[in-house]
CSV table of C-alpha atoms in Angstrom, one decimal:
chain,number,residue,atom,x,y,z
A,1,MET,CA,116.4,185.4,188.7
A,2,PHE,CA,119.1,185.8,186.6
A,3,ALA,CA,121.4,188.6,187.7
A,4,ASP,CA,124.8,190.1,185.8
A,5,ILE,CA,126.8,187.0,186.7
A,6,GLY,CA,129.7,188.6,189.9
A,7,PRO,CA,131.3,187.7,193.3
A,8,GLU,CA,127.7,188.9,195.3
A,9,ASN,CA,125.6,185.9,193.3
A,10,SER,CA,124.4,183.6,194.9
A,11,PHE,CA,123.9,180.2,195.1
A,12,THR,CA,121.1,177.4,196.2
A,13,GLU,CA,122.4,173.9,197.7
A,14,ILE,CA,120.8,171.3,197.0
A,15,GLU,CA,121.3,167.4,199.0
A,16,SER,CA,121.3,165.3,195.5
A,17,LEU,CA,122.7,161.4,195.3
A,18,CYS,CA,126.7,160.2,195.0
A,19,MET,CA,126.5,157.9,191.1
A,20,ASN,CA,130.5,157.4,192.7
A,21,CYS,CA,129.2,155.9,195.7
A,22,GLU,CA,125.6,156.7,196.3
A,23,GLU,CA,125.7,158.5,199.4
A,24,GLN,CA,124.6,161.7,200.1
A,25,GLY,CA,126.5,165.2,198.4
A,26,VAL,CA,125.4,168.3,198.1
A,27,THR,CA,125.0,170.6,194.3
A,28,ARG,CA,125.5,174.6,194.1
A,29,LEU,CA,123.5,176.0,191.5
A,30,LEU,CA,123.4,179.1,190.7
A,31,LEU,CA,120.8,181.4,188.0
A,32,THR,CA,123.4,184.1,186.3
A,33,ARG,CA,123.7,185.8,183.3
A,34,ILE,CA,126.8,186.7,180.8
A,35,PRO,CA,126.7,189.8,179.4
A,36,PHE,CA,126.5,190.0,175.3
A,37,PHE,CA,125.3,186.0,175.9
A,38,ARG,CA,122.9,185.3,177.6
A,39,GLU,CA,121.3,183.9,181.3
A,40,ILE,CA,123.0,180.0,182.0
A,41,ILE,CA,122.6,178.1,185.4
A,42,LEU,CA,125.9,176.9,186.6
A,43,MET,CA,125.2,172.6,188.4
A,44,ALA,CA,128.9,172.1,190.5
A,45,PHE,CA,128.4,169.0,192.6
A,46,THR,CA,130.9,167.7,195.9
A,47,CYS,CA,130.7,164.3,197.4
A,48,PRO,CA,132.0,164.8,200.9
A,49,HIS,CA,132.1,160.6,201.4
A,50,CYS,CA,134.3,159.6,198.2
A,51,GLY,CA,135.5,163.3,197.1
A,52,TRP,CA,133.5,163.2,193.1
A,53,ARG,CA,133.7,166.0,192.1
A,54,SER,CA,131.4,167.0,188.6
A,55,ASN,CA,130.8,170.4,187.4
A,56,GLU,CA,128.4,171.2,184.5
A,57,ILE,CA,127.0,174.4,182.0
A,58,GLN,CA,122.5,174.4,181.0
A,59,ASN,CA,121.3,177.4,179.4
A,60,GLY,CA,118.7,179.3,181.5
A,61,GLY,CA,116.9,181.5,178.6
A,62,ILE,CA,115.2,180.5,175.4
A,63,ILE,CA,116.3,178.1,172.3
A,64,GLN,CA,116.8,179.9,169.3
A,65,GLU,CA,114.5,180.5,165.6
A,66,LYS,CA,117.0,178.0,164.6
A,67,GLY,CA,119.3,175.2,165.2
A,68,VAL,CA,123.5,176.2,163.7
A,69,HIS,CA,126.1,173.9,161.9
A,70,ILE,CA,129.7,175.5,162.9
A,71,GLU,CA,132.9,174.1,160.5
A,72,LEU,CA,136.0,175.4,161.0
A,73,ALA,CA,139.3,174.8,159.6
A,74,VAL,CA,142.2,173.5,162.9
A,75,GLY,CA,145.3,174.4,162.7
A,76,PRO,CA,147.9,174.8,165.1
A,77,GLU,CA,147.2,178.3,166.2
A,78,ASP,CA,143.5,177.9,166.8
A,79,MET,CA,144.1,175.8,170.0
A,80,ASN,CA,142.5,178.2,172.4
A,81,ARG,CA,139.9,178.5,170.1
A,82,GLN,CA,137.2,178.5,173.1
A,83,ILE,CA,133.6,177.0,172.4
A,84,VAL,CA,130.3,177.4,173.9
A,85,LYS,CA,129.3,173.4,174.3
A,86,SER,CA,124.9,173.4,174.9
A,87,ASP,CA,124.0,170.9,176.1
A,88,SER,CA,122.2,170.0,173.1
A,89,GLY,CA,125.5,170.6,170.5
A,90,ASN,CA,127.5,167.6,168.5
A,91,LEU,CA,130.7,168.1,167.9
A,92,ARG,CA,132.6,166.2,165.6
A,93,ILE,CA,135.9,166.0,163.8
A,94,PRO,CA,135.6,163.7,160.8
A,95,GLU,CA,139.4,163.8,159.7
A,96,LEU,CA,139.2,161.2,162.7
A,97,ASP,CA,135.4,159.8,162.4
A,98,PHE,CA,135.2,161.0,166.0
A,99,GLU,CA,132.0,162.4,167.4
A,100,ILE,CA,131.6,163.9,171.0
A,101,PRO,CA,127.3,163.8,171.5
A,102,SER,CA,125.1,165.8,173.2
A,103,ILE,CA,124.5,163.2,175.5
A,104,THR,CA,128.9,163.5,176.6
A,105,GLN,CA,130.5,166.9,177.8
A,106,LYS,CA,127.7,169.0,177.6
A,107,GLY,CA,126.9,171.9,179.0
A,108,GLN,CA,130.5,173.3,178.5
A,109,LEU,CA,132.7,176.4,178.6
A,110,ASN,CA,135.9,174.9,177.0
A,111,THR,CA,138.9,175.5,174.3
A,112,ILE,CA,139.3,173.0,171.3
A,113,GLU,CA,143.0,171.7,173.1
A,114,GLY,CA,140.3,171.0,176.4
A,115,PHE,CA,137.5,169.2,174.5
A,116,LEU,CA,140.4,166.7,172.7
A,117,MET,CA,142.3,166.3,176.4
A,118,GLN,CA,139.2,165.5,177.7
A,119,SER,CA,138.3,163.4,175.1
A,120,HIS,CA,141.7,162.3,175.6
A,121,GLU,CA,141.4,160.9,179.1
A,122,ALA,CA,138.2,159.3,178.8
A,123,ILE,CA,138.9,157.3,175.5
A,124,SER,CA,142.2,156.5,177.3
A,125,ALA,CA,140.3,155.1,181.0
A,126,GLY,CA,140.8,151.1,181.6
A,127,GLN,CA,143.2,150.5,178.7
A,128,ASP,CA,145.4,148.8,180.7
A,129,ALA,CA,142.5,146.4,181.7
A,130,ARG,CA,141.1,145.8,178.5
A,131,ARG,CA,144.3,145.2,177.0
A,132,GLU,CA,144.3,141.8,178.9
A,133,ILE,CA,140.8,140.9,177.5
A,134,ASP,CA,140.4,141.9,173.6
A,135,PRO,CA,144.0,143.0,172.7
A,136,GLU,CA,143.1,144.4,168.7
A,137,THR,CA,140.7,146.3,169.9
A,138,THR,CA,143.1,147.9,172.5
A,139,LYS,CA,145.4,148.7,170.0
A,140,ARG,CA,143.8,150.0,167.7
A,141,ILE,CA,141.8,152.6,170.4
A,142,ASP,CA,146.5,153.3,170.5
A,143,GLU,CA,146.3,154.5,166.9
A,144,PHE,CA,143.6,156.5,167.4
A,145,LEU,CA,144.7,158.0,171.0
A,146,GLU,CA,147.8,159.0,168.7
A,147,ARG,CA,146.2,160.3,166.0
A,148,LEU,CA,144.3,162.1,168.6
A,149,ASP,CA,147.7,163.6,170.0
A,150,LYS,CA,148.9,164.3,167.3
A,151,CYS,CA,145.5,167.4,166.1
A,152,ARG,CA,145.5,167.6,169.7
A,153,GLN,CA,149.9,168.9,169.5
A,154,GLY,CA,149.0,170.7,166.0
A,155,ASP,CA,150.8,168.2,164.5
A,156,MET,CA,147.7,167.3,162.3
A,157,PRO,CA,145.3,169.9,160.3
A,158,PHE,CA,141.9,169.2,161.3
A,159,THR,CA,138.2,170.1,161.3
A,160,VAL,CA,136.1,171.0,163.9
A,161,VAL,CA,132.7,170.9,163.2
A,162,LEU,CA,129.9,172.2,165.8
A,163,ASP,CA,125.6,171.6,165.4
A,164,ASP,CA,123.4,172.9,168.2
A,165,PRO,CA,119.8,172.2,166.6
A,166,ALA,CA,118.7,174.4,169.9
A,167,GLY,CA,121.1,178.2,168.6
A,168,ASN,CA,123.1,178.4,171.8
A,169,SER,CA,126.7,176.9,170.7
A,170,TYR,CA,129.6,179.2,169.8
A,171,ILE,CA,132.6,178.1,168.4
A,172,GLU,CA,135.1,181.7,169.5
A,173,ASN,CA,136.0,184.2,166.4
A,174,PRO,CA,138.9,185.8,167.0
A,175,HIS,CA,138.6,188.5,164.3
A,176,ALA,CA,134.6,189.4,165.2
A,177,PRO,CA,132.9,190.7,164.2
A,178,LYS,CA,135.0,190.7,160.5
A,179,GLU,CA,134.5,187.2,159.3
A,180,ASP,CA,136.3,184.3,160.1
A,181,PRO,CA,138.1,182.8,157.1
A,182,LYS,CA,138.6,179.4,158.4
A,183,MET,CA,134.7,178.8,159.9
A,184,LYS,CA,131.5,178.9,157.5
A,185,VAL,CA,128.6,178.5,159.8
A,186,GLU,CA,125.1,178.0,158.8
A,187,HIS,CA,122.2,178.7,160.9
A,188,TYR,CA,118.7,175.7,160.2
A,189,LYS,CA,115.1,175.0,160.4
A,190,ARG,CA,115.0,171.9,162.5
A,191,THR,CA,113.1,168.9,161.4
A,192,ASP,CA,110.5,167.3,163.7
A,193,GLU,CA,112.7,164.7,165.2
A,194,GLN,CA,115.3,167.3,166.3
A,195,ASN,CA,112.2,169.4,168.0
A,196,TRP,CA,111.0,166.7,169.5
A,197,SER,CA,115.0,165.9,170.9
A,198,ILE,CA,115.3,169.5,172.7
A,199,GLY,CA,111.9,168.5,174.1
A,200,LEU,CA,110.1,171.6,172.0
A,201,GLN,CA,106.8,168.7,171.5
A,202,SER,CA,104.9,167.2,174.3
A,203,ASP,CA,103.0,164.2,172.7
A,204,GLU,CA,100.3,166.0,171.2
A,205,THR,CA,102.4,167.5,167.6
A,206,ALA,CA,102.6,170.7,166.1
A,207,GLU,CA,100.9,170.0,163.1
A,208,ASP,CA,98.3,168.5,165.8
A,209,GLN,CA,98.0,172.0,167.7
A,210,ALA,CA,97.7,173.8,164.3
A,211,LEU,CA,95.0,171.9,163.6
A,212,LYS,CA,93.2,171.9,166.6
A,213,GLU,CA,93.9,176.4,166.8
A,214,PHE,CA,92.3,176.4,162.7
A,215,GLN,CA,89.2,174.2,164.0
A,216,GLU,CA,88.1,176.5,167.1
A,217,LYS,CA,89.4,179.7,165.3
A,218,LYS,CA,86.7,181.4,163.1
A,219,SER,CA,86.6,183.9,161.1
A,220,GLU,CA,87.1,187.7,161.4
A,221,THR,CA,85.0,190.4,160.3
A,222,GLY,CA,87.5,192.4,157.9
A,223,ASN,CA,90.5,192.1,155.9
A,224,TYR,CA,91.4,188.9,157.4
A,225,ALA,CA,91.8,185.2,156.1
A,226,VAL,CA,91.9,182.9,158.7
A,227,GLY,CA,92.8,179.4,157.5
A,228,ASN,CA,91.2,179.3,154.0
A,229,PHE,CA,93.8,179.2,151.8
A,230,ASP,CA,91.9,178.9,148.7
A,231,ALA,CA,89.4,182.0,149.4
A,232,TYR,CA,93.0,183.4,150.4
A,233,ASP,CA,94.1,187.0,147.5
A,234,GLY,CA,97.3,188.4,149.1
A,235,ALA,CA,97.2,191.8,147.3
A,236,LYS,CA,93.9,192.8,149.8
A,237,GLU,CA,93.9,190.2,152.6
A,238,VAL,CA,96.1,189.3,155.7
A,239,MET,CA,96.5,185.4,155.7
A,240,VAL,CA,96.3,184.3,159.8
A,241,PHE,CA,98.0,181.3,160.4
A,242,PRO,CA,98.1,180.0,164.3
A,243,GLY,CA,101.5,177.9,165.2
A,244,ASN,CA,103.5,177.6,168.4
A,245,CYS,CA,106.0,180.8,169.3
A,246,SER,CA,109.8,179.7,169.4
A,247,GLY,CA,110.3,180.8,172.9
A,248,CYS,CA,107.7,180.0,175.0
A,249,HIS,CA,106.2,177.5,172.8
A,250,LEU,CA,102.7,178.5,173.6
A,251,PRO,CA,100.0,179.1,170.0
A,252,CYS,CA,100.2,182.4,168.8
A,253,ASP,CA,99.2,183.5,165.2
A,254,THR,CA,101.3,184.7,161.6
A,255,ARG,CA,100.3,187.0,160.0
A,256,MET,CA,101.0,187.2,156.3
A,257,LEU,CA,100.7,189.6,153.9
A,258,ASN,CA,101.7,190.2,150.0
A,259,VAL,CA,103.6,193.2,149.0
A,260,GLU,CA,104.3,194.5,145.3
A,261,ILE,CA,107.2,197.7,145.8
A,262,PRO,CA,107.5,200.3,143.0
A,263,PHE,CA,110.2,199.3,140.6
A,264,PHE,CA,111.0,195.6,142.2
A,265,LYS,CA,108.3,192.9,142.5
A,266,GLU,CA,106.2,191.3,144.8
A,267,VAL,CA,107.5,190.6,148.2
A,268,ILE,CA,105.6,188.1,151.2
A,269,ILE,CA,105.9,189.5,154.3
A,270,MET,CA,105.5,187.6,157.6
A,271,ALA,CA,105.4,188.6,160.8
A,272,THR,CA,104.5,186.7,164.7
A,273,ASN,CA,104.1,187.6,167.3
A,274,CYS,CA,103.1,186.5,171.2
A,275,ASP,CA,100.8,188.3,173.7
A,276,SER,CA,101.8,185.2,175.8
A,277,CYS,CA,105.5,186.4,176.3
A,278,GLY,CA,105.7,189.4,173.9
A,279,PHE,CA,108.9,187.7,171.1
A,280,LYS,CA,108.5,189.3,167.7
A,281,SER,CA,110.1,188.2,164.9
A,282,SER,CA,109.4,189.1,161.1
A,283,GLU,CA,110.7,187.1,157.9
A,284,VAL,CA,110.4,189.0,153.8
A,285,LYS,CA,110.4,186.6,151.3
A,286,ALA,CA,110.8,188.2,147.5
A,287,GLY,CA,108.1,186.6,145.9
A,288,GLY,CA,107.7,186.3,141.1
A,289,ALA,CA,111.0,183.8,139.5
A,290,ILE,CA,114.0,183.9,140.0
A,291,SER,CA,116.1,186.1,137.9
A,292,GLU,CA,118.5,185.4,135.0
A,293,LYS,CA,121.0,187.9,136.6
A,294,GLY,CA,122.6,188.4,139.8
A,295,LYS,CA,122.5,191.8,140.6
A,296,ARG,CA,124.7,194.6,143.0
A,297,LEU,CA,123.3,197.8,144.5
A,298,ILE,CA,125.9,200.2,145.5
A,299,LEU,CA,124.8,203.3,147.6
A,300,LYS,CA,126.6,206.1,148.6
A,301,VAL,CA,125.4,207.5,152.1
A,302,GLU,CA,125.5,211.1,152.5
A,303,SER,CA,123.4,212.2,153.8
A,304,PRO,CA,120.1,211.5,156.5
A,305,GLU,CA,118.1,211.4,152.9
A,306,ASP,CA,120.4,208.7,152.6
A,307,LEU,CA,120.0,207.2,155.9
A,308,ASN,CA,115.8,206.9,155.6
A,309,ARG,CA,115.3,204.8,152.2
A,310,ASN,CA,113.9,201.6,151.9
A,311,VAL,CA,115.7,198.6,151.9
A,312,LEU,CA,114.8,194.6,151.4
A,313,LYS,CA,117.8,192.8,152.2
A,314,SER,CA,116.6,188.9,150.8
A,315,GLU,CA,117.7,185.6,152.5
A,316,THR,CA,120.5,185.4,149.7
A,317,GLY,CA,121.7,189.3,149.8
A,318,THR,CA,124.6,190.2,151.1
A,319,VAL,CA,126.4,193.4,152.8
A,320,ILE,CA,129.6,195.0,152.2
A,321,ILE,CA,130.9,198.2,154.0
A,322,PRO,CA,134.2,198.3,152.8
A,323,GLU,CA,134.5,201.2,154.8
A,324,LEU,CA,134.9,199.1,157.8
A,325,ASP,CA,136.5,195.4,155.8
A,326,PHE,CA,132.4,193.8,156.8
A,327,GLU,CA,130.9,191.5,155.1
A,328,VAL,CA,128.0,189.1,156.4
A,329,THR,CA,127.6,186.7,154.7
A,330,ARG,CA,123.8,185.4,152.9
A,331,GLY,CA,121.2,183.6,155.6
A,332,THR,CA,123.3,185.8,158.0
A,333,LEU,CA,120.3,188.2,158.9
A,334,GLY,CA,117.6,186.3,157.1
A,335,GLY,CA,114.8,189.0,155.4
A,336,ARG,CA,114.2,191.7,156.5
A,337,PHE,CA,112.2,195.3,155.4
A,338,THR,CA,113.6,198.5,156.7
A,339,THR,CA,115.7,201.3,156.9
A,340,VAL,CA,119.7,201.9,155.9
A,341,GLU,CA,119.2,203.2,159.2
A,342,GLY,CA,117.4,200.4,160.8
A,343,LEU,CA,119.6,198.1,159.1
A,344,LEU,CA,122.7,199.6,160.7
A,345,THR,CA,121.2,199.1,163.5
A,346,GLY,CA,120.2,195.7,163.6
A,347,LEU,CA,122.9,195.4,162.8
A,348,ARG,CA,124.9,196.6,166.0
A,349,ASP,CA,122.7,194.9,167.7
A,350,ASP,CA,124.2,191.2,167.1
A,351,LEU,CA,126.7,192.3,167.3
A,352,LYS,CA,127.0,193.2,169.8
A,353,GLY,CA,124.5,190.5,171.2
A,354,ALA,CA,125.8,187.3,168.5
A,355,ASN,CA,129.6,187.4,169.3
A,356,PRO,CA,130.0,185.9,173.4
A,357,PHE,CA,133.4,185.9,173.2
A,358,ALA,CA,134.0,190.3,172.9
A,359,ALA,CA,133.1,190.7,176.0
A,360,GLY,CA,133.8,189.5,179.9
A,361,ASP,CA,136.6,187.0,181.0
A,362,SER,CA,136.9,185.6,177.5
A,363,SER,CA,138.3,188.1,175.9
A,364,ASP,CA,141.1,189.8,176.0
A,365,ALA,CA,141.9,193.2,175.9
A,366,SER,CA,142.9,194.6,172.8
A,367,SER,CA,139.5,192.7,171.3
A,368,ARG,CA,137.6,194.1,173.4
A,369,SER,CA,138.9,197.7,172.8
A,370,LEU,CA,139.5,196.5,168.4
A,371,TYR,CA,135.4,195.0,169.2
A,372,ALA,CA,134.0,198.1,170.4
A,373,GLN,CA,135.5,200.6,167.8
A,374,PHE,CA,133.9,198.6,165.5
A,375,ILE,CA,130.6,199.0,167.5
A,376,ASP,CA,131.0,202.8,167.6
A,377,LYS,CA,131.8,203.1,164.3
A,378,LEU,CA,128.3,202.4,162.6
A,379,ALA,CA,126.5,203.7,165.9
A,380,LEU,CA,127.9,207.3,164.0
A,381,TYR,CA,126.7,205.0,160.2
A,382,ALA,CA,123.4,205.2,161.6
A,383,SER,CA,123.5,208.8,163.1
A,384,GLY,CA,124.4,210.3,159.8
A,385,SER,CA,127.4,212.0,161.2
A,386,GLU,CA,130.2,210.3,158.4
A,387,LYS,CA,129.7,209.4,154.9
A,388,PHE,CA,129.9,205.4,153.9
A,389,VAL,CA,128.9,203.0,150.9
A,390,LEU,CA,126.7,200.2,151.4
A,391,ILE,CA,126.8,197.3,148.8
A,392,LEU,CA,124.5,194.7,148.5
A,393,ASP,CA,125.1,192.1,147.1
A,394,ASP,CA,122.4,189.7,146.4
A,395,PRO,CA,123.2,186.5,143.6
A,396,VAL,CA,119.5,186.7,142.8
A,397,ALA,CA,118.6,190.3,142.6
A,398,ASN,CA,115.4,189.9,145.4
A,399,SER,CA,117.3,192.7,147.9
A,400,PHE,CA,116.4,196.3,146.5
A,401,ILE,CA,117.5,200.0,148.3
A,402,GLU,CA,114.9,203.1,147.2
A,403,ASN,CA,115.6,205.2,145.3
A,404,PRO,CA,113.2,208.3,145.4
A,405,ASN,CA,113.9,210.0,141.7
A,406,ALA,CA,112.5,206.1,140.0
A,407,PRO,CA,112.4,205.9,137.0
A,408,ASP,CA,114.7,208.7,136.6
A,409,PRO,CA,118.7,207.4,137.6
A,410,ASP,CA,119.7,208.3,140.7
A,411,PRO,CA,123.3,210.4,140.5
A,412,ASN,CA,123.6,208.2,144.9
A,413,LEU,CA,122.2,204.5,143.9
A,414,THR,CA,124.9,202.2,141.8
A,415,VAL,CA,123.0,199.4,139.7
A,416,GLU,CA,125.1,196.6,137.9
A,417,GLU,CA,124.4,193.0,137.2
A,418,TYR,CA,126.4,190.4,136.7
A,419,ASP,CA,126.3,186.5,135.8
A,420,ARG,CA,125.6,184.2,138.7
A,421,THR,CA,129.1,181.4,138.4
A,422,PHE,CA,128.7,178.3,138.2
A,423,GLU,CA,129.5,178.2,142.4
A,424,GLN,CA,126.4,180.3,143.5
A,425,ASN,CA,124.0,178.6,141.2
A,426,GLU,CA,125.4,175.3,143.2
A,427,ASP,CA,124.9,177.6,146.4
A,428,LEU,CA,121.8,177.8,145.3
A,429,GLY,CA,120.7,174.8,143.9
A,430,LEU,CA,119.9,176.5,140.4
A,431,ASN,CA,122.3,173.9,138.5
A,432,ASP,CA,119.2,170.8,138.4
A,433,MET,CA,116.6,172.2,138.5
A,434,LYS,CA,114.5,172.1,134.8
A,435,THR,CA,111.9,174.7,134.2
A,436,GLU,CA,111.1,173.9,130.3
A,437,ASN,CA,110.5,169.9,128.9
A,438,TYR,CA,110.9,167.8,132.7
A,439,GLU,CA,107.5,166.3,131.7
A,440,SER,CA,108.4,164.9,127.9
A,441,ASP,CA,112.6,163.9,130.0
A,442,LYS,CA,110.3,161.9,132.2
A,443,GLU,CA,108.0,160.7,130.1
A,444,GLY,CA,111.3,159.3,127.4
A,445,LYS,CA,112.5,158.0,131.2
A,446,GLU,CA,109.5,155.9,131.7
A,447,GLU,CA,109.7,154.4,128.7
A,448,LYS,CA,113.5,153.8,128.3
A,449,ASP,CA,112.7,151.8,132.3
A,450,ASP,CA,109.5,150.1,130.6
A,451,GLY,CA,112.4,148.7,127.5
A,452,LYS,CA,114.7,147.2,130.3
A,453,ASP,CA,112.4,145.5,131.4
A,454,GLU,CA,110.9,143.8,128.9
A,455,SER,CA,114.0,142.4,127.3
């Protein structure tokens, strides 16, 4: 249904009502696929009676597993950065207290300057008529438009915040695949309200559907525990609990198992496999207490045996490859339990699919060439053709690289422990966490409050 974009693509014409003159116009639909991006639906409406035209882009692919929150500090040199704002994306400029909600300028591929120009034109429309009716409000709007125009011309630095619960919006990274020092990208789990806003839930909530699945399922034979958490033995059984697939939204099972890694700690592996659409997802979380110190693992990869070492990268781990000046910050890849080769292959595949501005008409030749060279270099490392250094830095020491000589030292693996900084503890939420004498503090606070009430 979705073919790669090209001049030979066919489109569909549908008669539709013009909202400007209420006559019949024509909407053209094109279902296509942008390489290294995803499936999209292009819609173009024209009215032969009044000349009204409108264009819109809608995502034709699946909703991503997590939402995305992007913050970019914009300077004069960034005005031509491209932005993909899906129909669920929300764009804000905090310095102006200005917001482009998901219902306006939706489904657009534009530059930062283009979004600001469209907003300026939409807000300034009708100012002449408004000036005679409400001069005070008109004056405030003029002041705002002046500040908006300063941002557009690059005379005033500002921040663009793009939030999309569906995870289908992007801001171009001209430094890709390296990290952009001006841009911060976070992936988050959607709330129930956000799931409702993007149409993931029907009248029956996910909790109701899961409860129905619990009641319908019967305990299976073998080492499986279905929905019975009280009787669950994590060391021997695989826990199976129902939920909804993030790809097709139909019911599917998630399996969870506790695994003890020798000379490390206990980890929890969760895997989801949808029989309806074939969607697969896996996640690894470290169990046990948070370590007192962070840990930095430095591995010299010099042979195929090093590529076969098991690697656990937790959600808080950062992957660094010094030879490429490449760093994958924490939270980007989630938790993964794989090999060194698998980690490099996963990085390469994620980089090829996660940067839509690195290929096609939206990128220049030099950017495509540099990006291709970087991907090819990762492929060489994954095949064992070149030596390199892999650094896994985890402030809570939940990441692991296998030592085949354990418990003896490994000449190719260096383990460094370090004290976390205040900023790292703050980012992890540890500064406000109290694990000792919290009951006595609570009782003292209650007695203090009671004394205030009596007085």
